[in-house]
Steps between C-alpha positions, in 0.01 A plus 500: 500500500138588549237286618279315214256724365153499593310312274104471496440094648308394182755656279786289646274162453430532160902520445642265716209216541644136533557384130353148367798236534734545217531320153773245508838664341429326156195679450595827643780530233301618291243661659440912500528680825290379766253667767731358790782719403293773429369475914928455540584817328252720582438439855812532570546825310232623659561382896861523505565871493859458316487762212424827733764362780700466165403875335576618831875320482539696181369794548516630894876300491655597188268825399576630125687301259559696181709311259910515578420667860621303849154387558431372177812282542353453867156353334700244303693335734155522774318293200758253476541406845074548497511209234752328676289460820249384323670216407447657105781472245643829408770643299640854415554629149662800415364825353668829414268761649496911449554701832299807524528739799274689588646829707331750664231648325262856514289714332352823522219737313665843461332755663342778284325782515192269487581291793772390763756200490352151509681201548459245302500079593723356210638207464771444239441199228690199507802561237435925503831672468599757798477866456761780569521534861317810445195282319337645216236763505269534208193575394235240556332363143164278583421205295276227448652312255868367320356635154394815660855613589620453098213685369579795776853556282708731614265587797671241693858654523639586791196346726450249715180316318289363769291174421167506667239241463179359643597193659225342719471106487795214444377472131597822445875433575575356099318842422740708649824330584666623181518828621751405750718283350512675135391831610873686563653383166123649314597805698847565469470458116335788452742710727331436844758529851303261724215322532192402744229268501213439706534225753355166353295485807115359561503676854755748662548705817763729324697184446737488151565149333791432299570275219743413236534725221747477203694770263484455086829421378671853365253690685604765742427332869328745726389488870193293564243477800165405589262747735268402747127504367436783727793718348395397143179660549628858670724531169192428313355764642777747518535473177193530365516832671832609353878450448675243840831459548645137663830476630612112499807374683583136447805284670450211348782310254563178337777324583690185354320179445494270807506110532183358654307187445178303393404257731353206372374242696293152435283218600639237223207300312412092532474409212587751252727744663658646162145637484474913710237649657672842556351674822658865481565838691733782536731518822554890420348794609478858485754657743172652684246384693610100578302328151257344676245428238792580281571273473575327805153365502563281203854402634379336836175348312711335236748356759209414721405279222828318429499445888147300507546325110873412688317274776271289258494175475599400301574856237346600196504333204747820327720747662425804669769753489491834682661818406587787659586711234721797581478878329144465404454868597739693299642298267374149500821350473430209690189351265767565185761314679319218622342476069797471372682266744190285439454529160573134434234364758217745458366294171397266872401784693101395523378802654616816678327714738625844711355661782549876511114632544558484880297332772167546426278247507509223260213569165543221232745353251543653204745334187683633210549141267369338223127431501477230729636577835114582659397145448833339639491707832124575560396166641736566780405840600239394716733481829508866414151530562556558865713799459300694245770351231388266269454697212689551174470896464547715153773596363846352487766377763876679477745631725840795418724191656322237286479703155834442360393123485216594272708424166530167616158474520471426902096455565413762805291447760381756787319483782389822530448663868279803561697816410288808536678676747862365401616830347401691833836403632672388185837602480490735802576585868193302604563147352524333871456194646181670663321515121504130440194294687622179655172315373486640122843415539487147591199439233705623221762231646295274494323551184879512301583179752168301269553683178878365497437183620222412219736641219801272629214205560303488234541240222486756235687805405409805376505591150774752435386859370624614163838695522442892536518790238947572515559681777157557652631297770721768592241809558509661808374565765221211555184540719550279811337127462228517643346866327321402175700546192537889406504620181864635369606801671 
């Protein structure tokens, strides 16, 4: 475990400064949070050091964790005993997960009379089908858009329709994500062999990022990958100059569904335990890189915070349950599972809240309730102050894991960490312990150790949201938490 983080002397007075004596118990009961847990949970968070030695656990001792894989399996049992140390209640329930392999994977531009062989970095999409083990070799068809390919007709058969876009900040992510996951089933149905798409990247050093993609029912299901940025823009320019060949060979294959789990864990309320806070994040990864920001960030800030509500005395006035959820990356299997097994409690579910933005430092609070929820939290933001926190941002609060709990009309709350350079290492190679900073890290922590606290404190709840349009619930994929809300892909 590392050393406690540096923190600047003033800083750590604010946050930890000797309370006034406490109210006797009668009057505390019903009381909203007070400043003298607020120096408790914070200063800890922040002087402790326990989320990176955590992160580092997760990620340098288990490494990638897609769902139905060894280390996925590896990451469930490590959070159980994790919880169990803690001295945190913690149970396992069961989810039926895909398993996707990846395979080995290549691709080439086809020298021509214009220019030599170049290789290109691929990186097959989560869910692609495999290609002949001769790959396919096509013509390369450049894109900007899902509506482009229909009105390009019969132009599209026999090609390999390449997706290029102009990705360049996190807000652009909503923009563009469609491409990947729809962008293969667009193709193939107007007679297209394969398909590419630009890395969903904000930086790159030739570096492709994955992601989940899925086929249209009745739709032929071809061969899917996404390019490095750098290789997207030498087939821009090749073929602007003419017609490029691409020979793709992909490995990868799905196999049959696997067992895995949720893990759920909690800190059980004082007073009104049948009431939830819901803290959640998702135990998977990608099968590269070792999810560091994603979204093992979230994982070890979330159990950070069950570890320091778990030693208060005495506990807050409603439950705080954890959730790991499991298959949030390709399939979100574990956020369905855990819906429907708690279908009859989530009418009490008082709030719910994921971290998957990484572990940036922490911006604000942002809601998606009733009118109402601003004026319940606000006056005990001000702990926040210290961290560059205590503000309730635009937009609304959400989550993939949390959405299917929408219809019951769950009110969301986020606090939103700084996510600007999240999609440089987003679903790639690069997503390494070395990304995350131990300070933003501990902030965040400490920011989501407050911001749970108050909602399982305070006397009030908040005011539940209407239920969504049907099935908007459902759309896919969502911009990470902490990215302001993008419009529809």
């Amino acid at each position: 475990m590392p050393s406690a983080l540096p923190l600047s002397a003033a800083l750590l007075s604010l946050l930890t400064a000797s309370p006034k004596a406490p109210a006797p118990a009668a009057a505390a009961k019903d009381s909203g949070p007070s400043t003298q847990v607020a120096g408790q949970l914070i200063g800890a968070a922040l002087s402790e050091g326990h989320a990176y030695a955590r992160l580092a656990e997760l990620t340098d001792g288990i490494g990638p964790r897609l769902s139905g894989s060894e280390g996925a399996e590896a990451a469930v049992q490590w959070a159980k005993r994790s919880f169990e140390a803690d001295g945190v209640k913690v149970w396992l329930e069961p989810v039926k997960v895909p398993r996707w392999v990846r395979g080995q994977e290549s691709a080439r531009v086809v020298a021509s009379e214009r220019f030599r062989e170049h290789p290109l970095s691929v990186m097959a999409l989560g869910g692609s089908v495999g290609t002949p083990a001769e790959g396919v070799t096509a013509e390369v068809l450049e894109v900007r858009s899902l509506d482009e390919v229909a009105a390009l007709g019969d132009k599209v058969k026999g090609k390999i329709v390449f997706f290029n876009h102009a990705m360049a900040e996190a807000a652009d992510y909503g923009k563009y994500a469609g491409l990947r996951t729809r962008g293969a089933s667009v193709a193939a149905k107007s007679g297209a062999v394969g398909m590419l798409v630009r890395s969903l990247a904000t930086a790159s050093l030739r570096s492709p990022h994955t992601g989940a993609m899925r086929y249209d029912e009745g739709v032929a299901q071809v061969p899917s990958a996404a390019v490095s940025v750098e290789d997207a823009e030498l087939l821009h320019r090749l073929v602007a100059a003419g017609s490029v060949k691409v020979e793709l060979k992909l490995g990868c294959q799905t196999l049959p569904d696997a067992d895995s789990f949720n893990v759920v864990a909690e800190v059980k309320g004082r007073e009104k335990p049948q009431e939830v806070v819901l803290l959640g994040a998702h135990l998977d990864s990608w099968d590269v890189g070792t999810g560091a920001h994603d979204d093992g960030a979230g994982v070890t800030m979330v159990m950070e915070t069950a570890r320091l509500l778990s030693k208060l005395k005495p506990a807050p006035r409603r439950t705080v349950r954890v959730v790991l959820f499991m298959n949030e990356e390709n399939g979100l299997k574990g956020g369905k599972a855990y819906a429907e097994a708690h279908a009859a409690e989530l009418a009490n579910h008082v709030a719910a809240l994921e971290m998957d933005s990484g572990g940036g430092k922490p911006q604000g609070v942002a809601f998606r309730s009733a009118p109402g929820a601003e004026e319940l939290v606000r006056p005990y933001l001000k702990p926040l102050e210290a961290l560059g926190a205590a503000k309730v941002l635009e937009g609304e609060a959400g989550g993939a894991d949390i959405s299917p709990m929408m219809p019951a009309r769950v009110p969301f709350v986020g606090v939103r960490v700084d996510a600007s350079r999240y999609f440089d290492v987003h679903h790639s190679q690069a997503d390494t312990l070395d990304k995350v900073d131990p300070q933003s890290l501990a902030q965040s922590t400490a920011a989501l150790a407050w911001v749970s606290y108050v909602l399982a404190e305070v006397p009030g709840v908040l005011p539940r949201p209407e239920a969504p349009p049907e099935k908007e619930f459902q759309k896919a994929p969502a911009a990470p938490v902490g990215t302001p809300k993008p419009s529809a892909p």
